[in-house]
XYZ file of C-alpha atoms in Angstrom:
253
model
C 147.009 167.491 41.148
C 144.900 168.034 44.296
C 141.567 168.326 42.516
C 141.970 165.107 40.545
C 143.112 163.213 43.417
C 140.102 164.150 45.454
C 137.780 163.484 42.475
C 139.161 159.832 42.552
C 139.088 159.529 46.267
C 135.010 160.748 46.329
C 134.334 158.597 43.223
C 135.650 155.350 44.948
C 134.027 156.187 48.154
C 130.690 156.449 46.480
C 131.210 153.190 44.633
C 132.090 151.316 47.797
C 129.012 152.554 49.416
C 126.855 151.628 46.495
C 128.012 148.008 46.688
C 127.491 147.721 50.476
C 124.071 148.979 50.212
C 123.270 146.451 47.445
C 124.961 143.899 49.262
C 122.710 144.905 52.480
C 119.459 144.602 50.690
C 120.256 141.120 49.173
C 121.323 139.751 52.411
C 118.094 141.337 54.266
C 115.467 140.056 51.769
C 117.325 136.670 50.670
C 117.328 138.012 47.026
C 119.237 140.540 45.111
C 117.360 143.745 44.021
C 120.773 144.734 42.179
C 120.504 141.725 39.881
C 116.478 141.658 39.398
C 115.426 145.359 38.786
C 111.759 145.976 39.314
C 109.644 146.446 36.269
C 108.651 150.063 34.695
C 105.559 150.265 36.268
C 107.045 149.764 39.632
C 108.799 152.856 39.551
C 105.884 154.972 41.236
C 106.627 152.826 44.404
C 110.158 154.421 44.855
C 109.209 157.188 47.354
C 110.517 158.293 50.692
C 109.549 156.657 53.780
C 108.922 158.289 56.590
C 107.087 155.483 58.567
C 109.222 153.428 61.160
C 107.261 150.507 60.502
C 107.424 147.893 58.074
C 104.024 147.144 55.871
C 103.153 145.522 52.761
C 101.489 147.217 49.807
C 100.308 145.492 46.321
C 101.504 146.862 42.863
C 98.217 147.291 41.389
C 99.404 146.410 38.018
C 100.817 143.002 38.688
C 101.284 140.301 41.631
C 104.053 141.829 43.151
C 104.094 143.304 46.565
C 106.145 146.005 48.196
C 107.488 146.425 51.737
C 108.561 149.603 53.102
C 112.128 149.790 53.890
C 113.475 151.458 57.085
C 113.106 155.265 58.027
C 115.386 157.290 55.655
C 116.139 154.674 53.028
C 114.197 156.650 50.583
C 112.724 153.899 48.578
C 111.122 150.491 48.888
C 111.699 147.393 46.962
C 109.386 144.434 45.770
C 109.352 141.754 48.505
C 107.772 138.824 49.730
C 108.570 136.565 52.719
C 112.278 135.606 52.667
C 111.667 131.924 51.966
C 108.873 132.273 49.469
C 110.322 135.228 47.584
C 110.955 133.801 43.900
C 111.423 135.442 40.508
C 110.365 133.948 37.207
C 112.386 130.746 36.353
C 113.717 130.397 40.065
C 113.514 126.876 41.448
C 110.277 125.768 42.954
C 109.739 124.866 46.714
C 109.385 121.696 48.029
C 107.423 121.230 51.436
C 109.151 119.502 53.945
C 107.609 115.913 55.004
C 106.006 115.676 58.452
C 105.734 112.393 60.171
C 103.903 113.484 63.148
C 100.481 112.074 61.860
C 101.965 108.899 60.798
C 103.632 108.019 64.025
C 100.898 109.319 66.259
C 98.653 106.421 64.486
C 101.263 104.092 64.760
C 101.473 104.357 68.520
C 97.841 104.871 68.870
C 97.128 101.661 67.316
C 98.959 99.114 69.536
C 97.680 101.062 72.601
C 94.017 100.009 71.868
C 94.637 96.842 70.071
C 93.057 94.989 72.907
C 89.806 96.889 73.534
C 88.826 95.832 70.500
C 91.904 94.423 68.537
C 90.378 95.089 65.092
C 89.895 98.933 65.806
C 93.495 99.063 66.894
C 94.613 97.131 63.971
C 92.877 99.812 61.609
C 94.811 102.588 63.134
C 98.128 100.302 62.944
C 97.304 99.993 59.044
C 96.548 103.408 58.522
C 99.765 104.478 60.320
C 102.020 102.165 58.123
C 100.084 103.691 54.982
C 100.566 107.292 56.023
C 104.399 106.559 57.001
C 104.911 105.302 53.408
C 103.089 108.420 51.845
C 105.027 110.737 53.884
C 108.343 109.218 52.666
C 106.968 109.254 48.991
C 104.856 112.212 48.481
C 105.999 116.079 48.100
C 103.785 118.870 47.648
C 105.747 121.540 45.353
C 105.018 125.124 44.911
C 106.503 126.741 41.676
C 105.973 130.066 39.714
C 102.285 129.418 38.955
C 100.888 126.224 40.365
C 100.826 123.649 43.252
C 101.563 120.080 42.233
C 101.757 116.939 43.914
C 104.952 114.867 42.981
C 106.431 111.487 44.393
C 109.691 110.303 45.090
C 110.746 106.926 43.906
C 112.301 105.300 47.064
C 113.771 102.443 45.043
C 115.488 104.447 42.242
C 117.766 107.280 43.684
C 114.828 109.590 45.451
C 114.241 111.851 42.168
C 111.072 113.935 42.216
C 108.640 112.844 39.393
C 104.974 113.462 38.414
C 102.066 111.331 40.157
C 100.201 111.181 36.824
C 96.334 111.766 36.686
C 94.051 112.499 39.731
C 92.317 108.995 40.922
C 89.104 110.674 41.558
C 88.515 113.302 38.764
C 91.177 112.492 36.333
C 93.724 115.496 35.140
C 97.216 116.311 36.529
C 97.647 116.581 39.974
C 98.824 120.130 39.375
C 96.488 123.411 40.201
C 97.140 127.020 39.272
C 97.269 129.464 42.407
C 94.780 131.640 40.353
C 92.302 128.887 40.226
C 91.878 128.459 44.158
C 88.865 129.738 45.859
C 89.643 128.382 49.038
C 91.879 126.095 51.807
C 91.881 125.336 55.306
C 93.281 123.114 57.988
C 91.143 120.541 59.877
C 90.257 120.486 62.417
C 92.714 123.358 62.999
C 95.985 124.805 62.159
C 97.223 124.249 65.395
C 96.062 120.497 65.119
C 96.404 119.925 61.416
C 95.009 116.287 60.559
C 93.614 117.277 56.868
C 94.722 119.929 54.647
C 91.443 120.976 52.349
C 91.612 123.394 49.169
C 89.142 124.085 46.794
C 89.635 125.152 43.110
C 87.763 125.918 39.736
C 90.517 124.421 37.263
C 88.822 120.942 37.085
C 85.699 120.778 34.907
C 82.631 121.684 36.612
C 80.849 118.432 35.743
C 83.480 116.775 38.427
C 82.380 119.404 41.348
C 80.032 117.132 42.607
C 82.397 114.017 43.099
C 82.668 112.598 46.843
C 82.657 115.226 49.331
C 81.995 118.111 46.601
C 77.985 117.349 46.761
C 77.968 118.817 50.519
C 80.693 121.506 49.888
C 78.863 122.637 46.816
C 75.152 121.842 48.168
C 72.827 124.778 48.548
C 73.289 124.937 52.356
C 76.892 125.582 51.983
C 76.646 128.233 49.257
C 74.074 130.074 51.388
C 76.531 130.280 54.289
C 79.008 131.951 51.752
C 80.841 129.255 50.266
C 82.138 129.311 46.747
C 81.479 126.412 44.266
C 84.442 124.470 43.186
C 86.300 121.176 43.055
C 87.220 119.804 46.737
C 90.370 118.046 47.612
C 91.383 116.732 50.939
C 94.735 115.195 51.731
C 96.464 114.170 55.215
C 98.851 116.520 56.530
C 101.944 114.797 56.111
C 103.851 117.649 55.130
C 104.951 120.926 56.996
C 101.811 122.908 57.700
C 103.555 126.069 58.598
C 105.319 125.981 55.391
C 102.219 125.027 53.544
C 100.178 127.868 55.238
C 103.174 130.234 54.148
C 103.174 129.141 50.605
C 99.869 129.581 50.319
C 99.512 133.097 51.441
C 102.706 134.029 49.693
C 101.165 132.651 46.487
C 98.133 134.806 46.668
C 95.847 131.534 47.053
C 92.006 132.692 47.783
C 90.674 131.940 51.123
C 87.266 132.643 52.626
């Protein structure tokens, strides 16, 4: 009679509210807490939040970070920045190309071709090289590593591995856990070179190229950490690179 009808109505209303809350969480954080429940050791993170601010804290048992919800939600959910929050096995993040460096050199070269012409010609040649590399090279962040991949411009544009590193050998792929530092030169606001140092490469290769200075006694005395040095022209979106380095937990001095 009246009581069964009231029970059905309340049950339907509760189910609708639950579905709305789940959809709201998925929309706000770019993933679904409904389809990806946290690990058992994350349960202690689910507690009432009285703070009006959003803040992050590490799990303590794994690499997951938690973000407090709005006041009164009553629980937290695991979170990373919306673009870079990835569950295991999800698609890797490919950084967008950035043509500013190549185009700047192409414009600068002709302007100084006459004073002297050889100097300007160098910049034109370098600009053309960087233009081609910007079209070809992609920096790919997957679940556990950064990898440099390339696109075959004549074969449909599919991503493929670049083979061994020309300077120290080994794949052009480095685990985030092996990073000891990364930086933009001369600065993040004017990124011409991207630098990172890792300890995945065998130690006998660390002195190759600029490594002899980056791992020298003077550098180590100033707080540097020994490792293999890598530089590459900033031919990818610097803002996206920075966000990925931070989101993946790459160490930075």
